PDB file of C-alpha atoms in Angstrom:
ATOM      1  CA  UNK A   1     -46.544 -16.674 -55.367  1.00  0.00           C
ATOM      2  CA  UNK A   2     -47.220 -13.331 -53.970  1.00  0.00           C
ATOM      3  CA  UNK A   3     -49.959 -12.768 -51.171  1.00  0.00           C
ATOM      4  CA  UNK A   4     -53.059 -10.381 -51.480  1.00  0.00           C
ATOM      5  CA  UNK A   5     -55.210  -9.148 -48.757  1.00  0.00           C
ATOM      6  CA  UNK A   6     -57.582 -11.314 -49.915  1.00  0.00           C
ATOM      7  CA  UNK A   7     -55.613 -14.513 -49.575  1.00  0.00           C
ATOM      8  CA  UNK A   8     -55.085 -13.820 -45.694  1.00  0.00           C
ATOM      9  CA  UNK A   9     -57.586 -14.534 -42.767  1.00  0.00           C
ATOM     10  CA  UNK A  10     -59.190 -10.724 -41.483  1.00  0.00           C
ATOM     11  CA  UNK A  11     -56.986  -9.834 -38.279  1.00  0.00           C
ATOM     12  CA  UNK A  12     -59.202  -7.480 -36.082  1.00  0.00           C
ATOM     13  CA  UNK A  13     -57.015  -5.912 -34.614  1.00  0.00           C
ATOM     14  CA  UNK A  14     -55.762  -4.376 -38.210  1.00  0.00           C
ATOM     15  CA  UNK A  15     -59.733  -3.438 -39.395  1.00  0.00           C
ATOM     16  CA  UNK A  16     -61.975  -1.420 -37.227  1.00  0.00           C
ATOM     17  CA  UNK A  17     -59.617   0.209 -34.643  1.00  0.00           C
ATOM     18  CA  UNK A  18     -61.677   0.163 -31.466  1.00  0.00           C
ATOM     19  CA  UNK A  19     -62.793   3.140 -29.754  1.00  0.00           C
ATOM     20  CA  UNK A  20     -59.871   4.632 -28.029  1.00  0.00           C
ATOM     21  CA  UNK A  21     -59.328   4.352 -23.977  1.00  0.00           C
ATOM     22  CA  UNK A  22     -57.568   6.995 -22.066  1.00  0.00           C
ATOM     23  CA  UNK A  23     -56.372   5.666 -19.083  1.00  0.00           C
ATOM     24  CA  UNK A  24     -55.699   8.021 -16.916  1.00  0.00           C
ATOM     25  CA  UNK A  25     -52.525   7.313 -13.906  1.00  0.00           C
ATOM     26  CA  UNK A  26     -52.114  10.458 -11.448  1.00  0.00           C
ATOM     27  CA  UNK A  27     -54.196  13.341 -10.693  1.00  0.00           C
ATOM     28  CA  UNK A  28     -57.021  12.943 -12.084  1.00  0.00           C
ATOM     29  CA  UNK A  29     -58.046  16.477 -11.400  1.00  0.00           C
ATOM     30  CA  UNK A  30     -55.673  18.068 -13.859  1.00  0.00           C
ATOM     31  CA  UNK A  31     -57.648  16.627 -16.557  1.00  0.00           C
ATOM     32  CA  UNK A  32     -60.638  17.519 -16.087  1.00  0.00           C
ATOM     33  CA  UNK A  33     -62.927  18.842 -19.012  1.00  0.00           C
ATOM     34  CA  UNK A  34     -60.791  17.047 -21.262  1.00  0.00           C
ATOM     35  CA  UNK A  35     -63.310  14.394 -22.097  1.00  0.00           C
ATOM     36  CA  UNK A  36     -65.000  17.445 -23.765  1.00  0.00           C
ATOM     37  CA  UNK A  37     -62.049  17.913 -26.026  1.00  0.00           C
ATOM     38  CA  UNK A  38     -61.758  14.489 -27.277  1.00  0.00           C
ATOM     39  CA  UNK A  39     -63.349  13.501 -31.148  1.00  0.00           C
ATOM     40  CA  UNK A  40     -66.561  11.037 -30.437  1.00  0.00           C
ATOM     41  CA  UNK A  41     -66.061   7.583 -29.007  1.00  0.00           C
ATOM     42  CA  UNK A  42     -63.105   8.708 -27.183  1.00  0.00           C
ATOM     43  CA  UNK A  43     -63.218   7.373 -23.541  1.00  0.00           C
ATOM     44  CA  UNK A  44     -61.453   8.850 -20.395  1.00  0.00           C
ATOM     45  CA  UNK A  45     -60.919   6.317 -17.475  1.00  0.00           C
ATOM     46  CA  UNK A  46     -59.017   6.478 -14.007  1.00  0.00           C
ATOM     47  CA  UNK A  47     -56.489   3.494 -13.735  1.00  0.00           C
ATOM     48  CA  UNK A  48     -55.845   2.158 -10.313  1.00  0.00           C
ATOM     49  CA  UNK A  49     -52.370   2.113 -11.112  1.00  0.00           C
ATOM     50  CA  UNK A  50     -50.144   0.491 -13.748  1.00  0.00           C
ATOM     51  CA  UNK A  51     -51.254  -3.206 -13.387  1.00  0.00           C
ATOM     52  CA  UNK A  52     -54.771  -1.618 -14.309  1.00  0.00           C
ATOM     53  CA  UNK A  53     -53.766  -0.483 -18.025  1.00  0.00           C
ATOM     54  CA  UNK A  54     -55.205  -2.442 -20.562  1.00  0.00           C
ATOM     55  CA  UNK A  55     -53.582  -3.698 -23.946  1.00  0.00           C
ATOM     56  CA  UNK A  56     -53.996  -1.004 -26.489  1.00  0.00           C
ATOM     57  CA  UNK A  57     -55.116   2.120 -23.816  1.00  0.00           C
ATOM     58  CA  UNK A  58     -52.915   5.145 -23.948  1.00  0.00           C
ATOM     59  CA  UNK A  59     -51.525   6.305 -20.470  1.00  0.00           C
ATOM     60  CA  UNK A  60     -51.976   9.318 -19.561  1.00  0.00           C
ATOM     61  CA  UNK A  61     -49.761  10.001 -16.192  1.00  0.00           C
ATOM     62  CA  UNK A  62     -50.795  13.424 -14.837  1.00  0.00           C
ATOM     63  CA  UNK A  63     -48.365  15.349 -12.485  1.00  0.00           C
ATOM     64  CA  UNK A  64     -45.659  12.924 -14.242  1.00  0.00           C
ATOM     65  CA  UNK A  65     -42.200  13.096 -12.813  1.00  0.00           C
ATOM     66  CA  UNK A  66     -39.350  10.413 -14.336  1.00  0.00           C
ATOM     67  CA  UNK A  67     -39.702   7.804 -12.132  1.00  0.00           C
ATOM     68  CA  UNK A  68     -43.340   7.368 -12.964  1.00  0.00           C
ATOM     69  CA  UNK A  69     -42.077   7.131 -16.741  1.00  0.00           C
ATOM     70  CA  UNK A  70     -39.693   4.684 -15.536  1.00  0.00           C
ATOM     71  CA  UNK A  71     -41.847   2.469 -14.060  1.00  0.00           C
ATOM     72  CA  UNK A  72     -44.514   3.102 -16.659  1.00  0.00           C
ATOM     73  CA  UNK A  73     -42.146   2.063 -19.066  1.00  0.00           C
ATOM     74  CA  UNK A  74     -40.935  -1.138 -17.275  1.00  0.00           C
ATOM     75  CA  UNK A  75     -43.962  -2.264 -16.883  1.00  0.00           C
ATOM     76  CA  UNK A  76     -46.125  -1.699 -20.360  1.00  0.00           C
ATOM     77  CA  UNK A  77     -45.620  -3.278 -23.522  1.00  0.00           C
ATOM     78  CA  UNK A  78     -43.210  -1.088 -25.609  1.00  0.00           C
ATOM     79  CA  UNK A  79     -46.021  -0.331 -27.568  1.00  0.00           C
ATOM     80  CA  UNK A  80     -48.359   1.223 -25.562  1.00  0.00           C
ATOM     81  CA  UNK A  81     -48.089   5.272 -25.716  1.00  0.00           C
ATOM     82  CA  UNK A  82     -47.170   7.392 -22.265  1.00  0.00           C
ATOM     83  CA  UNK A  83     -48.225  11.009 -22.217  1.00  0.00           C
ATOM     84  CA  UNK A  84     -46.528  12.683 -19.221  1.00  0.00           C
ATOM     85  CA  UNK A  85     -48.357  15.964 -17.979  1.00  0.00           C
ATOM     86  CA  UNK A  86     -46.314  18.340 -15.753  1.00  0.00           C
ATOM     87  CA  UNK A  87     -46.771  21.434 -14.022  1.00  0.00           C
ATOM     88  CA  UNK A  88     -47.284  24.682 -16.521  1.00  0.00           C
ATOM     89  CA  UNK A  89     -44.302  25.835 -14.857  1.00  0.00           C
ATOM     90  CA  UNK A  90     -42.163  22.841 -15.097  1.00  0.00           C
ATOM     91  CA  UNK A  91     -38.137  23.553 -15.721  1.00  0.00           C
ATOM     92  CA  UNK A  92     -36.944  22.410 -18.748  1.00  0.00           C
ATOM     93  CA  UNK A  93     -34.888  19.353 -16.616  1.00  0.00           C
ATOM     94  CA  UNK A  94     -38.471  18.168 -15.885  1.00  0.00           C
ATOM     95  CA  UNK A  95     -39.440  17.849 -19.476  1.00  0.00           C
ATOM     96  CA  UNK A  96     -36.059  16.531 -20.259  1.00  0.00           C
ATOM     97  CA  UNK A  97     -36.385  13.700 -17.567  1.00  0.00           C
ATOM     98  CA  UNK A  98     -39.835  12.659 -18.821  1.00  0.00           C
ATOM     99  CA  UNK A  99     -38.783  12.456 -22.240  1.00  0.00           C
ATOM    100  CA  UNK A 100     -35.313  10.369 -21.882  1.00  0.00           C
ATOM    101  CA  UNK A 101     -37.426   8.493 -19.706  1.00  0.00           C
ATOM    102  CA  UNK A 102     -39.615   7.267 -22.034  1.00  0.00           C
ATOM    103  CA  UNK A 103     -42.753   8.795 -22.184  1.00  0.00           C
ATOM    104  CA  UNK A 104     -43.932   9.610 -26.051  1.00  0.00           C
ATOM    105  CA  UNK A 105     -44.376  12.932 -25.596  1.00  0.00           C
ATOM    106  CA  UNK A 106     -44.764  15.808 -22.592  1.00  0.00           C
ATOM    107  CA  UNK A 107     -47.670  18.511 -22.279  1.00  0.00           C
ATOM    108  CA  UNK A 108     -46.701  21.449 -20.060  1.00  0.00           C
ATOM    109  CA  UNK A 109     -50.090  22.647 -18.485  1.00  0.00           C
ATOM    110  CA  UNK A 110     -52.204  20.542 -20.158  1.00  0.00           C
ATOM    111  CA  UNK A 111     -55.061  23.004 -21.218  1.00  0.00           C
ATOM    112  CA  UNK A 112     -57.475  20.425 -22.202  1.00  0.00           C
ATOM    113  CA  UNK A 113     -58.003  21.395 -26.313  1.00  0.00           C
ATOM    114  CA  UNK A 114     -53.969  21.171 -26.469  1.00  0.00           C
ATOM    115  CA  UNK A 115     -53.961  17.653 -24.443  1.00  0.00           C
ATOM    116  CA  UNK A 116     -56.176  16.478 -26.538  1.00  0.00           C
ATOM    117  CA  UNK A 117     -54.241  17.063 -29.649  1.00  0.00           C
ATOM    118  CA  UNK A 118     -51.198  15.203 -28.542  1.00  0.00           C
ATOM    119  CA  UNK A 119     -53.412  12.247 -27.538  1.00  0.00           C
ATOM    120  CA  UNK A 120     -55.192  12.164 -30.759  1.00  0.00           C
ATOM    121  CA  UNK A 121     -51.511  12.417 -32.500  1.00  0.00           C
ATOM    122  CA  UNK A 122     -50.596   9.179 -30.595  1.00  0.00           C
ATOM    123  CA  UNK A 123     -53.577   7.605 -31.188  1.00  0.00           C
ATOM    124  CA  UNK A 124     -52.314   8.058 -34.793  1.00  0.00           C
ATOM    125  CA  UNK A 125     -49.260   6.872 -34.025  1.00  0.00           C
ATOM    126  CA  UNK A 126     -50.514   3.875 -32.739  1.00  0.00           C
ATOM    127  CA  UNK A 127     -52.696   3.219 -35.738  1.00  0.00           C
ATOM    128  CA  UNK A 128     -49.376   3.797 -38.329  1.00  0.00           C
ATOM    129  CA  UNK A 129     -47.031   1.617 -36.429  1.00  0.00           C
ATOM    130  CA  UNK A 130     -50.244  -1.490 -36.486  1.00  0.00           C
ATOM    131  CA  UNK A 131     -49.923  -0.812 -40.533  1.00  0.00           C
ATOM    132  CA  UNK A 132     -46.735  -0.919 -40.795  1.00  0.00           C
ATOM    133  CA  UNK A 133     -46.555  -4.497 -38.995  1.00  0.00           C
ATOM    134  CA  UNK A 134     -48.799  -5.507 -41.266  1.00  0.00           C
ATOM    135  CA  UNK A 135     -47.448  -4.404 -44.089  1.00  0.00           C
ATOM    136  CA  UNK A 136     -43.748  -5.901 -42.878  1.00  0.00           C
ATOM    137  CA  UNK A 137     -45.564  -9.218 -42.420  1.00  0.00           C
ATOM    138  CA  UNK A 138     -47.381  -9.264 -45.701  1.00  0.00           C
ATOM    139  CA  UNK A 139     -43.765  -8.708 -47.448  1.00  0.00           C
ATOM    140  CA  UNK A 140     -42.718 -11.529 -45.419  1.00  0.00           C
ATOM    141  CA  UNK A 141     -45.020 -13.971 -47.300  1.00  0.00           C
TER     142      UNK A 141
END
């Protein structure tokens, strides 16, 4: 017998995605006017440090270098997505550190309509890899 979405019990955390949480590691500074740049319901939030992410939030870790990645990565659930900002005039080792570090993707700069756009990408990201659990559990069945 095959399973149908209506034969299962309604998981929340596959409907309505809550609005999204920002939290925000670093200098908080660097990010400012960003909440302007961000689509509606979109929250911004400064996290005390890494024990104060939440399940779900994306980190944002401004004036990231790779042991902040490393530690952000150690510490957070593998799916929870790390944006690492650096310096406009980064070198390319910087970037490079970040990345093989862990972090999901690095913004030179971070001009806030730009920042936004990668956060909103991992949001989506996020979102896709939620569906595709579900849809590897429903084959499961």
């Amino acid at each position: 017998m095959t399973a149908t979405a209506y034969d299962l019990p309604m998981n929340p955390a596959y409907t309505t995605a809550p609005s999204p949480v920002v939290a925000v590691l670093g200098r908080t500074g660097r990010v400012a006017g960003l909440a302007a740049h961000l689509p509606a319901g979109w929250r911004l939030r400064a996290a005390a440090g890494l024990a104060d992410v939440r399940p779900g939030e994306i980190v944002l870790i401004a004036g990231a270098t790779e042991p902040d990645v490393v530690a952000a990565r150690k510490r957070l659930p593998r799916q929870t997505s790390v944006v690492a900002l650096v310096d406009a005039d980064a070198p390319a080792e910087t970037v490079a550190d970040v990345l093989t570090a862990g972090a999901d993707v690095c913004v030179r700069g971070g001009t806030p309509a730009i920042l936004a756009g990668h956060l909103v990408a991992c949001r989506r990201r996020q979102l896709t890899d939620r569906w595709s659990v579900l849809n590897h559990n429903l084959a499961a069945l």
